[in-house]
PDB file of C-alpha atoms in Angstrom:
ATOM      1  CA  UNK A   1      11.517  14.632   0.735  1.00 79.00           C
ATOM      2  CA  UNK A   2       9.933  11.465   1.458  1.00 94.00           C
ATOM      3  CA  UNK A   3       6.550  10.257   1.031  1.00 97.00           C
ATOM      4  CA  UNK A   4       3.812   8.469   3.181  1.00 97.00           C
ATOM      5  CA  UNK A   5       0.959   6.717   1.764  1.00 97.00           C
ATOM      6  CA  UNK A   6      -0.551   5.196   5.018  1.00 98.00           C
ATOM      7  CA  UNK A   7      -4.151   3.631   3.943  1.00 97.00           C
ATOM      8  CA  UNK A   8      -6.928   1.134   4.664  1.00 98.00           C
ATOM      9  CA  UNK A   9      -8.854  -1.055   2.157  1.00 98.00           C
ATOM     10  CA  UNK A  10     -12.445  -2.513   3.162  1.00 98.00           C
ATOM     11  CA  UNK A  11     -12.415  -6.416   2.156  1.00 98.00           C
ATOM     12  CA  UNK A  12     -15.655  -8.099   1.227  1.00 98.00           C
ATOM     13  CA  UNK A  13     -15.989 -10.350   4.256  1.00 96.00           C
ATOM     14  CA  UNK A  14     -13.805 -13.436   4.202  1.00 95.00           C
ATOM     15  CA  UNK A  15     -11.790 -12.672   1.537  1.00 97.00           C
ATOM     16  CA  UNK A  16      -8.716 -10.502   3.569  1.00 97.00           C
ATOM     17  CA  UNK A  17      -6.617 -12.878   2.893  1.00 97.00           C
ATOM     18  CA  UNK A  18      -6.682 -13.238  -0.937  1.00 97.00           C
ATOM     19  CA  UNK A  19      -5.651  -9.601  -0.666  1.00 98.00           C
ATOM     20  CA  UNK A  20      -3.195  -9.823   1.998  1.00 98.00           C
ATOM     21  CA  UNK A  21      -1.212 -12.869  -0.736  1.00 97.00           C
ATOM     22  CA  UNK A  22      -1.908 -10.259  -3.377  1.00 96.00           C
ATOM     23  CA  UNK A  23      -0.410  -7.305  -2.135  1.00 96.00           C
ATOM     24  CA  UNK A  24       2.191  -9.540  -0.934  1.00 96.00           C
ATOM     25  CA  UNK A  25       3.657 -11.007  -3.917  1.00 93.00           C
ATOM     26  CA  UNK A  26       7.555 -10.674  -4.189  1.00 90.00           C
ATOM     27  CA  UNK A  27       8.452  -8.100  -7.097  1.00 85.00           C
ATOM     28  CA  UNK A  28      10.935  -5.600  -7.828  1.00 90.00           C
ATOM     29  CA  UNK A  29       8.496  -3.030  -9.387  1.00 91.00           C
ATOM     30  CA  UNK A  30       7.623  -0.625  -6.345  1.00 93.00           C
ATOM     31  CA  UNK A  31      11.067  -0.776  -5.292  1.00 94.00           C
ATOM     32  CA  UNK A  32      12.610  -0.032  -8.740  1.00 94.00           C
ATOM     33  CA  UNK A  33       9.718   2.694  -8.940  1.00 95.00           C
ATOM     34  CA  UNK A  34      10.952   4.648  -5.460  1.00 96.00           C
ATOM     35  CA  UNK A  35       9.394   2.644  -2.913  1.00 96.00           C
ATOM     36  CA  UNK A  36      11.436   2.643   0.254  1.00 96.00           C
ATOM     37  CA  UNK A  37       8.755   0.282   2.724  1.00 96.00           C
ATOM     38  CA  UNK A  38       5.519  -1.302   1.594  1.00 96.00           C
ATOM     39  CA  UNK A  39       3.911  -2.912   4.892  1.00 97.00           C
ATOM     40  CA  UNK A  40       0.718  -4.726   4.609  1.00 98.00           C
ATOM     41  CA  UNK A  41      -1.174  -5.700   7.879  1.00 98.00           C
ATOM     42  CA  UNK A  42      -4.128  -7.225   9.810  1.00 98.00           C
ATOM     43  CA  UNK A  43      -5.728  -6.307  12.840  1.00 97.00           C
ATOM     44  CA  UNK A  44      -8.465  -9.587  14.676  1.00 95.00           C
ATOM     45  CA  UNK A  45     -10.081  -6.606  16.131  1.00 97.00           C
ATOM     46  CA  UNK A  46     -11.118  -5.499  11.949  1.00 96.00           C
ATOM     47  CA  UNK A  47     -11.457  -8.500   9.834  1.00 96.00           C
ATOM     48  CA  UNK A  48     -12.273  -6.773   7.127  1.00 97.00           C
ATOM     49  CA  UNK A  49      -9.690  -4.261   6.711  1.00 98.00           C
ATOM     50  CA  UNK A  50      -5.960  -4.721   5.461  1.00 98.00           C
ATOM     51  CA  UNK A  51      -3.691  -1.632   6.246  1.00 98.00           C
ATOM     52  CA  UNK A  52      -0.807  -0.788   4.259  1.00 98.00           C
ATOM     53  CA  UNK A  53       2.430   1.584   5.086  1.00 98.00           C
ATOM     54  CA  UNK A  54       4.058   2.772   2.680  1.00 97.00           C
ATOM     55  CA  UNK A  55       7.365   5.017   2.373  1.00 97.00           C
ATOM     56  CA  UNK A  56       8.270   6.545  -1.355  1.00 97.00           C
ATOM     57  CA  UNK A  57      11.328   8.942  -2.180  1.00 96.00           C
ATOM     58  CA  UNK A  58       8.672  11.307  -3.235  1.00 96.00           C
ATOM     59  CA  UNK A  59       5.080  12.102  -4.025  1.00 96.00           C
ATOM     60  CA  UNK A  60       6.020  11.861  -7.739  1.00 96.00           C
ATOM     61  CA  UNK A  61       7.466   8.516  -7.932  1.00 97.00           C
ATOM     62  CA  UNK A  62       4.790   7.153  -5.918  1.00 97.00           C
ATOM     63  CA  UNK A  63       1.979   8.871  -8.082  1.00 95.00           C
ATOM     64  CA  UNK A  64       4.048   7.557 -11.251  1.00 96.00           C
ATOM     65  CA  UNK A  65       4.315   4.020  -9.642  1.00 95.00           C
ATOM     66  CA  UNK A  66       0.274   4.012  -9.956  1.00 94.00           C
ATOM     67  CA  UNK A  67       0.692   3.981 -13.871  1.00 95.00           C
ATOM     68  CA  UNK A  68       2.931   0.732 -13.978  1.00 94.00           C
ATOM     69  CA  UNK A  69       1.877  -2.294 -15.706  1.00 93.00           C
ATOM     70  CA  UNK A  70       2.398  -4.328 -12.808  1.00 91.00           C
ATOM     71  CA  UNK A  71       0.737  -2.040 -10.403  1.00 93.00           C
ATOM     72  CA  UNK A  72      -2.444  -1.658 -12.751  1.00 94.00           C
ATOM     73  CA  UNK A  73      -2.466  -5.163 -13.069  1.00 94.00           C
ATOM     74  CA  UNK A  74      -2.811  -5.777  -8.865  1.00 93.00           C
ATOM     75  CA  UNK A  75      -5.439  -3.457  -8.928  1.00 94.00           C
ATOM     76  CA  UNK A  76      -7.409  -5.438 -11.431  1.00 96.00           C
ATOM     77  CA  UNK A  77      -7.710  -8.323  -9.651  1.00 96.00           C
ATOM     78  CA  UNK A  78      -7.393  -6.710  -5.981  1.00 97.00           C
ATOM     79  CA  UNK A  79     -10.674  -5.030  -7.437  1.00 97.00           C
ATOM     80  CA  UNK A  80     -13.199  -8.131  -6.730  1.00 97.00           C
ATOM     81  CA  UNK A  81     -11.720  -8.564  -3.539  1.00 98.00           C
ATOM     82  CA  UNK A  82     -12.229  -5.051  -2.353  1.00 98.00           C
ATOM     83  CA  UNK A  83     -15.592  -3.802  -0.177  1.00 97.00           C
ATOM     84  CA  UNK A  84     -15.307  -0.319  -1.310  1.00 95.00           C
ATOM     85  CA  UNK A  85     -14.604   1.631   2.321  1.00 96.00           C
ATOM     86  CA  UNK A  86     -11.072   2.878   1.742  1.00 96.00           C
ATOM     87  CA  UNK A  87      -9.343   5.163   4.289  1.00 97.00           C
ATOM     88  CA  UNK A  88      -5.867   7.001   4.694  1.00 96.00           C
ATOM     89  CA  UNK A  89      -3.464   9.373   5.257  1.00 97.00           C
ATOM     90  CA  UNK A  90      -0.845  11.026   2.873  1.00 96.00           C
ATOM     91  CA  UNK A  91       1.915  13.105   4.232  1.00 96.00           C
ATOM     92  CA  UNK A  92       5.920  14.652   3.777  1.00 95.00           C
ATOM     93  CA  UNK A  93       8.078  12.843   6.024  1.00 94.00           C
ATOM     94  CA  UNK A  94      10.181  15.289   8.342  1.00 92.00           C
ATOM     95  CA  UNK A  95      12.545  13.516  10.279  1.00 90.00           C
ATOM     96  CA  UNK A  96      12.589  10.523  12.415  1.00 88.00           C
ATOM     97  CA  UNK A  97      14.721   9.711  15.609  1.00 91.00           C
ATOM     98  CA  UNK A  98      16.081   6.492  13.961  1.00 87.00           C
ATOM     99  CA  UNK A  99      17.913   7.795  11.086  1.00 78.00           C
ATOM    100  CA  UNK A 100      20.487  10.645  11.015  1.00 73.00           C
ATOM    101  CA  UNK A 101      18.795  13.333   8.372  1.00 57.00           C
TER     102      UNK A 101
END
């Protein structure tokens, strides 16, 4: 069953978009992991948030994606960037009218 990680990461003011280059640096790893959609984005009306989507083929593979060398190597230096005030939703995709199940 497929797996949404929908979240929010706090920024230390001015510094959204080192993190928005960071999490968007071409790579193979999530994808090769089980990720089906990583989406970062911005809103003007929070400067200091970045909101990511992301869709994996399950809960596992996203959980095991966390223990890549890649992965723990983005959170490392994401770390510095980040304010602390994280947010987010996790839930079991059912069905969507865009895709024949």
């Amino acid at each position: 069953m497929t797996f949404a990680n929908i979240g929010t990461l706090g920024v230390k003011p001015g510094r959204r978009d080192e993190l928005v280059a960071l999490l968007t640096r071409p790579g193979r790893q999530l994808a090769d992991a089980g990720c089906l959609l990583y989406e970062v984005g911005v809103s003007d009306l929070e400067p200091d948030t970045v909101f990511v989507a992301e869709l994996w083929t399950t809960a596992e593979a996203h959980l095991a994606s966390l223990s890549l060398e890649a992965v723990q190597a983005a959170i490392a230096e994401a770390r510095p960037l980040l304010s602390g005030i994280m947010g987010g939703m996790r839930f079991h995709v059912v069905g969507s009218p865009l895709r024949a199940e």
